[in-house]
Structure formats: structure tokens, C-alpha cells
Amino acid sequence: MEIQNWKKQRKKITRNLGIWTSLWVMTVAFVTFGPQFLWEGNKLFTWLGVLVNLLFAVGLVLANIRFLKSLDELEKQIQLEAMGIALSVGVFGGLAYSLLDITNLISTDAEISFLVIAISFSYLAAIAIGKKRYQ
């Protein structure tokens, strides 16, 4: 019976994390495209959208903390390693990417979206590799 409750609780916490993630992504899209398509550049609405986005970001962080607390020791270790790799990609990869832009070694401007994508893929890959390694 205890395992059933644990599985039920884990499913609820994971679903909650997915909901907060989805809401945050929707607010990013809303603030990105709203000024152009919905409120014609009204700065007040844009500021409000950014504030709502930040509130959802706080909710996402809290949901992520609850998720991490629900993991067992091995899962926490896999997450810790994956987060360390993603942080390293973000900091060192982001700085290198910015340096390429500043020194005009790339012809385009460094865009944050590429960095976010690199961080996301490195995190997902590190989780997959960690799970495979610890099987």
C-alpha cells in the first residue's frame, strides 16, 4: 500500500511540475507575441505580461523544488549531475557564444533563444545518459 501512495504522490508532483512548466512557456509566448499581435505595443500590457511571466516562473521554481524533494537518492544524483552540466553549458557556452558575437567571429547577433535550447538539450541528454549509466 505504501508503494501505491508513493507512486500516486510522485505522479501528482510530476503533473504539477508539467502544468507550471506549460503555464510559464505560455506566458513567454504571450509576452513575446502579444505586443505585436494583441495589444499593438502597449508598454503597460507588456510590463504586466512580464510580471505575470515572473510570477509563473516563481511557481515553476517552487514546483521544481517539490519535484526534487520527492526523488530518491539515485534520482537526485542524476538530476544534480544533469543540472551541473546544463549550468556549465549555460555559463561557459553562453560566454563563448557572446564572445563570438562581440568579436564579430559570427555574422549574426547572439540570441538567448539558442542558449536556452542548448541548455535544455544538454539537460535532457544528461538525464538520459545518467539513467542509462546507473541502470
Short mmCIF file of N, CA and C in Angstrom, two decimals:
data_model
loop_
_atom_site.label_atom_id
_atom_site.label_comp_id
_atom_site.label_asym_id
_atom_site.label_seq_id
_atom_site.Cartn_x
_atom_site.Cartn_y
_atom_site.Cartn_z
N MET A 1 0.82 -1.20 0.00
CA MET A 1 0.00 0.00 0.00
C MET A 1 0.86 1.26 0.00
N GLU A 2 1.98 1.21 0.72
CA GLU A 2 2.87 2.36 0.81
C GLU A 2 3.43 2.74 -0.55
N ILE A 3 3.79 1.74 -1.36
CA ILE A 3 4.34 2.00 -2.70
C ILE A 3 3.28 2.65 -3.58
N GLN A 4 2.03 2.23 -3.46
CA GLN A 4 0.94 2.83 -4.23
C GLN A 4 0.80 4.32 -3.91
N ASN A 5 0.84 4.65 -2.62
CA ASN A 5 0.74 6.05 -2.21
C ASN A 5 1.92 6.86 -2.74
N TRP A 6 3.12 6.27 -2.69
CA TRP A 6 4.31 6.95 -3.18
C TRP A 6 4.18 7.21 -4.68
N LYS A 7 3.74 6.21 -5.43
CA LYS A 7 3.57 6.37 -6.89
C LYS A 7 2.51 7.42 -7.20
N LYS A 8 1.43 7.40 -6.45
CA LYS A 8 0.35 8.37 -6.66
C LYS A 8 0.85 9.80 -6.37
N GLN A 9 1.57 9.94 -5.27
CA GLN A 9 2.12 11.25 -4.90
C GLN A 9 3.12 11.73 -5.94
N ARG A 10 4.00 10.83 -6.40
CA ARG A 10 5.01 11.19 -7.41
C ARG A 10 4.34 11.64 -8.70
N LYS A 11 3.29 10.93 -9.11
CA LYS A 11 2.56 11.28 -10.33
C LYS A 11 1.93 12.67 -10.20
N LYS A 12 1.37 12.95 -9.05
CA LYS A 12 0.75 14.26 -8.79
C LYS A 12 1.80 15.38 -8.84
N ILE A 13 2.94 15.15 -8.21
CA ILE A 13 4.01 16.17 -8.19
C ILE A 13 4.57 16.39 -9.59
N THR A 14 4.74 15.32 -10.35
CA THR A 14 5.26 15.43 -11.71
C THR A 14 4.25 16.15 -12.61
N ARG A 15 2.98 15.84 -12.47
CA ARG A 15 1.93 16.52 -13.24
C ARG A 15 1.92 18.01 -12.90
N ASN A 16 2.05 18.32 -11.62
CA ASN A 16 2.08 19.72 -11.17
C ASN A 16 3.26 20.46 -11.81
N LEU A 17 4.42 19.81 -11.85
CA LEU A 17 5.59 20.41 -12.49
C LEU A 17 5.33 20.65 -13.98
N GLY A 18 4.70 19.69 -14.64
CA GLY A 18 4.36 19.85 -16.05
C GLY A 18 3.39 21.01 -16.29
N ILE A 19 2.42 21.15 -15.41
CA ILE A 19 1.45 22.25 -15.53
C ILE A 19 2.15 23.59 -15.38
N TRP A 20 2.99 23.74 -14.35
CA TRP A 20 3.71 25.01 -14.15
C TRP A 20 4.65 25.30 -15.31
N THR A 21 5.29 24.27 -15.83
CA THR A 21 6.18 24.47 -16.97
C THR A 21 5.38 24.96 -18.17
N SER A 22 4.25 24.34 -18.44
CA SER A 22 3.40 24.74 -19.57
C SER A 22 2.89 26.16 -19.42
N LEU A 23 2.46 26.51 -18.22
CA LEU A 23 1.97 27.87 -17.97
C LEU A 23 3.08 28.89 -18.19
N TRP A 24 4.27 28.59 -17.70
CA TRP A 24 5.38 29.52 -17.88
C TRP A 24 5.71 29.69 -19.36
N VAL A 25 5.77 28.58 -20.11
CA VAL A 25 6.06 28.66 -21.54
C VAL A 25 4.98 29.47 -22.26
N MET A 26 3.72 29.29 -21.87
CA MET A 26 2.64 30.06 -22.49
C MET A 26 2.79 31.56 -22.22
N THR A 27 3.22 31.92 -21.00
CA THR A 27 3.39 33.34 -20.71
C THR A 27 4.58 33.92 -21.48
N VAL A 28 5.60 33.10 -21.71
CA VAL A 28 6.73 33.57 -22.54
C VAL A 28 6.22 33.88 -23.95
N ALA A 29 5.43 32.98 -24.52
CA ALA A 29 4.88 33.20 -25.86
C ALA A 29 3.94 34.41 -25.86
N PHE A 30 3.14 34.53 -24.82
CA PHE A 30 2.20 35.64 -24.70
C PHE A 30 2.93 36.98 -24.71
N VAL A 31 4.00 37.08 -23.91
CA VAL A 31 4.75 38.34 -23.85
C VAL A 31 5.57 38.56 -25.12
N THR A 32 6.02 37.50 -25.74
CA THR A 32 6.80 37.62 -26.97
C THR A 32 5.94 38.13 -28.12
N PHE A 33 4.76 37.55 -28.28
CA PHE A 33 3.93 37.87 -29.45
C PHE A 33 2.80 38.84 -29.16
N GLY A 34 2.45 39.03 -27.88
CA GLY A 34 1.36 39.93 -27.52
C GLY A 34 1.52 41.36 -28.01
N PRO A 35 2.69 41.98 -27.82
CA PRO A 35 2.84 43.38 -28.25
C PRO A 35 2.62 43.56 -29.75
N GLN A 36 2.94 42.56 -30.53
CA GLN A 36 2.80 42.67 -31.98
C GLN A 36 1.38 42.33 -32.44
N PHE A 37 0.77 41.31 -31.84
CA PHE A 37 -0.49 40.80 -32.36
C PHE A 37 -1.72 41.11 -31.52
N LEU A 38 -1.54 41.41 -30.23
CA LEU A 38 -2.71 41.58 -29.37
C LEU A 38 -2.91 43.00 -28.87
N TRP A 39 -1.86 43.66 -28.43
CA TRP A 39 -2.06 44.98 -27.84
C TRP A 39 -1.21 46.07 -28.48
N GLU A 40 -0.75 45.83 -29.68
CA GLU A 40 -0.10 46.83 -30.53
C GLU A 40 0.95 47.66 -29.81
N GLY A 41 1.84 46.99 -29.10
CA GLY A 41 2.98 47.68 -28.49
C GLY A 41 2.70 48.45 -27.22
N ASN A 42 1.52 48.31 -26.65
CA ASN A 42 1.20 48.99 -25.40
C ASN A 42 2.17 48.53 -24.30
N LYS A 43 2.99 49.45 -23.82
CA LYS A 43 4.04 49.11 -22.86
C LYS A 43 3.47 48.65 -21.51
N LEU A 44 2.34 49.22 -21.09
CA LEU A 44 1.74 48.81 -19.83
C LEU A 44 1.36 47.32 -19.87
N PHE A 45 0.71 46.90 -20.95
CA PHE A 45 0.34 45.49 -21.08
C PHE A 45 1.57 44.59 -21.16
N THR A 46 2.61 45.09 -21.83
CA THR A 46 3.84 44.31 -21.92
C THR A 46 4.48 44.16 -20.54
N TRP A 47 4.54 45.24 -19.77
CA TRP A 47 5.08 45.16 -18.40
C TRP A 47 4.25 44.19 -17.56
N LEU A 48 2.94 44.28 -17.66
CA LEU A 48 2.08 43.37 -16.90
C LEU A 48 2.33 41.92 -17.33
N GLY A 49 2.50 41.70 -18.61
CA GLY A 49 2.79 40.36 -19.11
C GLY A 49 4.10 39.82 -18.56
N VAL A 50 5.12 40.67 -18.52
CA VAL A 50 6.42 40.26 -17.97
C VAL A 50 6.27 39.94 -16.48
N LEU A 51 5.52 40.74 -15.74
CA LEU A 51 5.31 40.47 -14.32
C LEU A 51 4.57 39.15 -14.10
N VAL A 52 3.55 38.90 -14.92
CA VAL A 52 2.83 37.62 -14.83
C VAL A 52 3.79 36.47 -15.14
N ASN A 53 4.64 36.66 -16.15
CA ASN A 53 5.62 35.65 -16.51
C ASN A 53 6.55 35.36 -15.32
N LEU A 54 6.99 36.39 -14.64
CA LEU A 54 7.86 36.20 -13.47
C LEU A 54 7.14 35.48 -12.34
N LEU A 55 5.85 35.76 -12.15
CA LEU A 55 5.08 35.05 -11.13
C LEU A 55 4.98 33.56 -11.46
N PHE A 56 4.74 33.26 -12.73
CA PHE A 56 4.70 31.85 -13.14
C PHE A 56 6.08 31.21 -13.03
N ALA A 57 7.13 31.99 -13.23
CA ALA A 57 8.49 31.45 -13.06
C ALA A 57 8.73 31.07 -11.61
N VAL A 58 8.25 31.88 -10.68
CA VAL A 58 8.38 31.55 -9.25
C VAL A 58 7.59 30.26 -8.95
N GLY A 59 6.39 30.15 -9.50
CA GLY A 59 5.60 28.93 -9.33
C GLY A 59 6.32 27.72 -9.89
N LEU A 60 6.97 27.89 -11.03
CA LEU A 60 7.72 26.80 -11.66
C LEU A 60 8.91 26.39 -10.79
N VAL A 61 9.61 27.35 -10.24
CA VAL A 61 10.75 27.05 -9.37
C VAL A 61 10.28 26.27 -8.14
N LEU A 62 9.18 26.71 -7.53
CA LEU A 62 8.66 26.02 -6.35
C LEU A 62 8.19 24.60 -6.70
N ALA A 63 7.56 24.44 -7.86
CA ALA A 63 7.13 23.11 -8.30
C ALA A 63 8.34 22.22 -8.55
N ASN A 64 9.41 22.80 -9.09
CA ASN A 64 10.63 22.04 -9.34
C ASN A 64 11.27 21.61 -8.01
N ILE A 65 11.25 22.47 -7.02
CA ILE A 65 11.79 22.11 -5.70
C ILE A 65 10.99 20.96 -5.10
N ARG A 66 9.65 21.04 -5.19
CA ARG A 66 8.82 19.94 -4.68
C ARG A 66 9.13 18.64 -5.41
N PHE A 67 9.32 18.74 -6.73
CA PHE A 67 9.66 17.56 -7.52
C PHE A 67 10.99 16.96 -7.07
N LEU A 68 12.00 17.80 -6.91
CA LEU A 68 13.31 17.31 -6.50
C LEU A 68 13.27 16.67 -5.11
N LYS A 69 12.49 17.24 -4.21
CA LYS A 69 12.36 16.67 -2.87
C LYS A 69 11.68 15.30 -2.89
N SER A 70 10.89 15.03 -3.93
CA SER A 70 10.16 13.76 -4.00
C SER A 70 11.02 12.61 -4.55
N LEU A 71 12.21 12.93 -5.05
CA LEU A 71 13.05 11.92 -5.67
C LEU A 71 13.81 11.10 -4.65
N ASP A 72 14.16 9.87 -5.04
CA ASP A 72 15.04 9.09 -4.18
C ASP A 72 16.48 9.54 -4.40
N GLU A 73 17.41 8.96 -3.66
CA GLU A 73 18.80 9.41 -3.70
C GLU A 73 19.44 9.26 -5.08
N LEU A 74 19.19 8.17 -5.76
CA LEU A 74 19.77 7.97 -7.09
C LEU A 74 19.22 8.98 -8.09
N GLU A 75 17.92 9.18 -8.04
CA GLU A 75 17.30 10.16 -8.95
C GLU A 75 17.81 11.58 -8.66
N LYS A 76 17.99 11.89 -7.40
CA LYS A 76 18.55 13.20 -7.04
C LYS A 76 19.96 13.35 -7.58
N GLN A 77 20.75 12.29 -7.51
CA GLN A 77 22.12 12.33 -8.03
C GLN A 77 22.11 12.56 -9.54
N ILE A 78 21.24 11.88 -10.26
CA ILE A 78 21.13 12.06 -11.71
C ILE A 78 20.73 13.50 -12.03
N GLN A 79 19.75 14.03 -11.31
CA GLN A 79 19.31 15.41 -11.52
C GLN A 79 20.43 16.41 -11.21
N LEU A 80 21.14 16.19 -10.12
CA LEU A 80 22.23 17.08 -9.74
C LEU A 80 23.30 17.13 -10.83
N GLU A 81 23.68 15.96 -11.32
CA GLU A 81 24.69 15.92 -12.39
C GLU A 81 24.17 16.59 -13.66
N ALA A 82 22.93 16.33 -14.01
CA ALA A 82 22.34 16.94 -15.22
C ALA A 82 22.26 18.46 -15.08
N MET A 83 21.88 18.93 -13.91
CA MET A 83 21.81 20.38 -13.69
C MET A 83 23.19 21.01 -13.73
N GLY A 84 24.19 20.31 -13.20
CA GLY A 84 25.56 20.82 -13.27
C GLY A 84 26.04 20.95 -14.70
N ILE A 85 25.74 19.95 -15.51
CA ILE A 85 26.12 20.00 -16.92
C ILE A 85 25.38 21.13 -17.64
N ALA A 86 24.08 21.24 -17.39
CA ALA A 86 23.29 22.29 -18.03
C ALA A 86 23.77 23.69 -17.60
N LEU A 87 24.11 23.84 -16.32
CA LEU A 87 24.64 25.12 -15.84
C LEU A 87 25.96 25.44 -16.54
N SER A 88 26.82 24.45 -16.66
CA SER A 88 28.11 24.66 -17.33
C SER A 88 27.92 25.05 -18.78
N VAL A 89 27.01 24.36 -19.47
CA VAL A 89 26.73 24.72 -20.86
C VAL A 89 26.21 26.16 -20.92
N GLY A 90 25.32 26.50 -19.99
CA GLY A 90 24.75 27.85 -19.98
C GLY A 90 25.78 28.93 -19.73
N VAL A 91 26.61 28.74 -18.72
CA VAL A 91 27.59 29.77 -18.36
C VAL A 91 28.73 29.82 -19.37
N PHE A 92 29.42 28.69 -19.54
CA PHE A 92 30.61 28.70 -20.40
C PHE A 92 30.25 28.75 -21.88
N GLY A 93 29.23 28.02 -22.27
CA GLY A 93 28.77 28.09 -23.66
C GLY A 93 28.21 29.47 -23.99
N GLY A 94 27.45 30.02 -23.03
CA GLY A 94 26.86 31.35 -23.24
C GLY A 94 27.91 32.44 -23.34
N LEU A 95 28.92 32.36 -22.48
CA LEU A 95 30.00 33.35 -22.55
C LEU A 95 30.79 33.22 -23.85
N ALA A 96 31.07 31.98 -24.26
CA ALA A 96 31.79 31.78 -25.53
C ALA A 96 30.96 32.29 -26.70
N TYR A 97 29.67 32.02 -26.66
CA TYR A 97 28.76 32.49 -27.72
C TYR A 97 28.74 34.02 -27.77
N SER A 98 28.68 34.65 -26.60
CA SER A 98 28.71 36.10 -26.54
C SER A 98 30.03 36.66 -27.06
N LEU A 99 31.13 36.00 -26.70
CA LEU A 99 32.44 36.44 -27.20
C LEU A 99 32.54 36.35 -28.72
N LEU A 100 31.96 35.30 -29.28
CA LEU A 100 31.93 35.17 -30.74
C LEU A 100 31.19 36.35 -31.38
N ASP A 101 30.10 36.77 -30.72
CA ASP A 101 29.33 37.90 -31.23
C ASP A 101 30.09 39.21 -31.05
N ILE A 102 30.64 39.43 -29.86
CA ILE A 102 31.35 40.68 -29.56
C ILE A 102 32.55 40.88 -30.48
N THR A 103 33.26 39.79 -30.76
CA THR A 103 34.46 39.89 -31.60
C THR A 103 34.16 39.74 -33.09
N ASN A 104 32.86 39.67 -33.41
CA ASN A 104 32.40 39.56 -34.80
C ASN A 104 32.94 38.32 -35.52
N LEU A 105 33.14 37.24 -34.77
CA LEU A 105 33.53 35.98 -35.39
C LEU A 105 32.31 35.24 -35.96
N ILE A 106 31.12 35.67 -35.55
CA ILE A 106 29.90 35.17 -36.18
C ILE A 106 29.18 36.37 -36.78
N SER A 107 28.48 36.14 -37.86
CA SER A 107 27.89 37.26 -38.60
C SER A 107 26.55 37.71 -38.02
N THR A 108 25.96 36.91 -37.14
CA THR A 108 24.67 37.28 -36.55
C THR A 108 24.85 37.67 -35.10
N ASP A 109 23.81 38.27 -34.53
CA ASP A 109 23.82 38.59 -33.11
C ASP A 109 23.59 37.32 -32.29
N ALA A 110 24.22 37.22 -31.15
CA ALA A 110 23.99 36.10 -30.24
C ALA A 110 22.57 36.23 -29.67
N GLU A 111 21.77 35.22 -29.88
CA GLU A 111 20.39 35.23 -29.42
C GLU A 111 20.24 34.31 -28.21
N ILE A 112 19.55 34.78 -27.19
CA ILE A 112 19.35 34.00 -25.97
C ILE A 112 18.60 32.71 -26.25
N SER A 113 17.72 32.71 -27.25
CA SER A 113 16.93 31.51 -27.53
C SER A 113 17.82 30.32 -27.89
N PHE A 114 18.93 30.56 -28.59
CA PHE A 114 19.84 29.46 -28.93
C PHE A 114 20.50 28.90 -27.66
N LEU A 115 20.81 29.77 -26.73
CA LEU A 115 21.40 29.34 -25.48
C LEU A 115 20.40 28.52 -24.66
N VAL A 116 19.16 28.96 -24.61
CA VAL A 116 18.13 28.22 -23.89
C VAL A 116 17.95 26.83 -24.49
N ILE A 117 17.96 26.75 -25.80
CA ILE A 117 17.83 25.46 -26.47
C ILE A 117 19.02 24.56 -26.13
N ALA A 118 20.22 25.11 -26.16
CA ALA A 118 21.43 24.32 -25.83
C ALA A 118 21.38 23.83 -24.39
N ILE A 119 20.94 24.68 -23.47
CA ILE A 119 20.82 24.28 -22.07
C ILE A 119 19.79 23.16 -21.93
N SER A 120 18.65 23.33 -22.57
CA SER A 120 17.58 22.33 -22.48
C SER A 120 18.02 20.98 -23.01
N PHE A 121 18.64 20.97 -24.18
CA PHE A 121 19.08 19.70 -24.77
C PHE A 121 20.19 19.05 -23.95
N SER A 122 21.09 19.86 -23.42
CA SER A 122 22.17 19.28 -22.61
C SER A 122 21.60 18.68 -21.32
N TYR A 123 20.61 19.32 -20.73
CA TYR A 123 19.96 18.81 -19.52
C TYR A 123 19.25 17.48 -19.81
N LEU A 124 18.46 17.45 -20.89
CA LEU A 124 17.75 16.23 -21.25
C LEU A 124 18.71 15.09 -21.58
N ALA A 125 19.76 15.40 -22.32
CA ALA A 125 20.75 14.37 -22.68
C ALA A 125 21.46 13.86 -21.43
N ALA A 126 21.80 14.75 -20.51
CA ALA A 126 22.49 14.34 -19.29
C ALA A 126 21.60 13.46 -18.42
N ILE A 127 20.31 13.74 -18.38
CA ILE A 127 19.39 12.88 -17.63
C ILE A 127 19.32 11.50 -18.27
N ALA A 128 19.19 11.46 -19.59
CA ALA A 128 19.12 10.17 -20.30
C ALA A 128 20.40 9.37 -20.08
N ILE A 129 21.54 10.02 -20.20
CA ILE A 129 22.83 9.33 -20.00
C ILE A 129 22.96 8.87 -18.55
N GLY A 130 22.57 9.72 -17.61
CA GLY A 130 22.65 9.36 -16.19
C GLY A 130 21.77 8.16 -15.87
N LYS A 131 20.56 8.13 -16.39
CA LYS A 131 19.67 6.99 -16.15
C LYS A 131 20.24 5.72 -16.75
N LYS A 132 20.80 5.84 -17.94
CA LYS A 132 21.40 4.67 -18.59
C LYS A 132 22.61 4.18 -17.80
N ARG A 133 23.43 5.11 -17.35
CA ARG A 133 24.65 4.75 -16.63
C ARG A 133 24.36 4.07 -15.30
N TYR A 134 23.31 4.51 -14.60
CA TYR A 134 23.02 3.97 -13.27
C TYR A 134 22.05 2.80 -13.28
N GLN A 135 21.68 2.30 -14.45
CA GLN A 135 20.75 1.15 -14.51
C GLN A 135 21.35 -0.09 -13.94
#
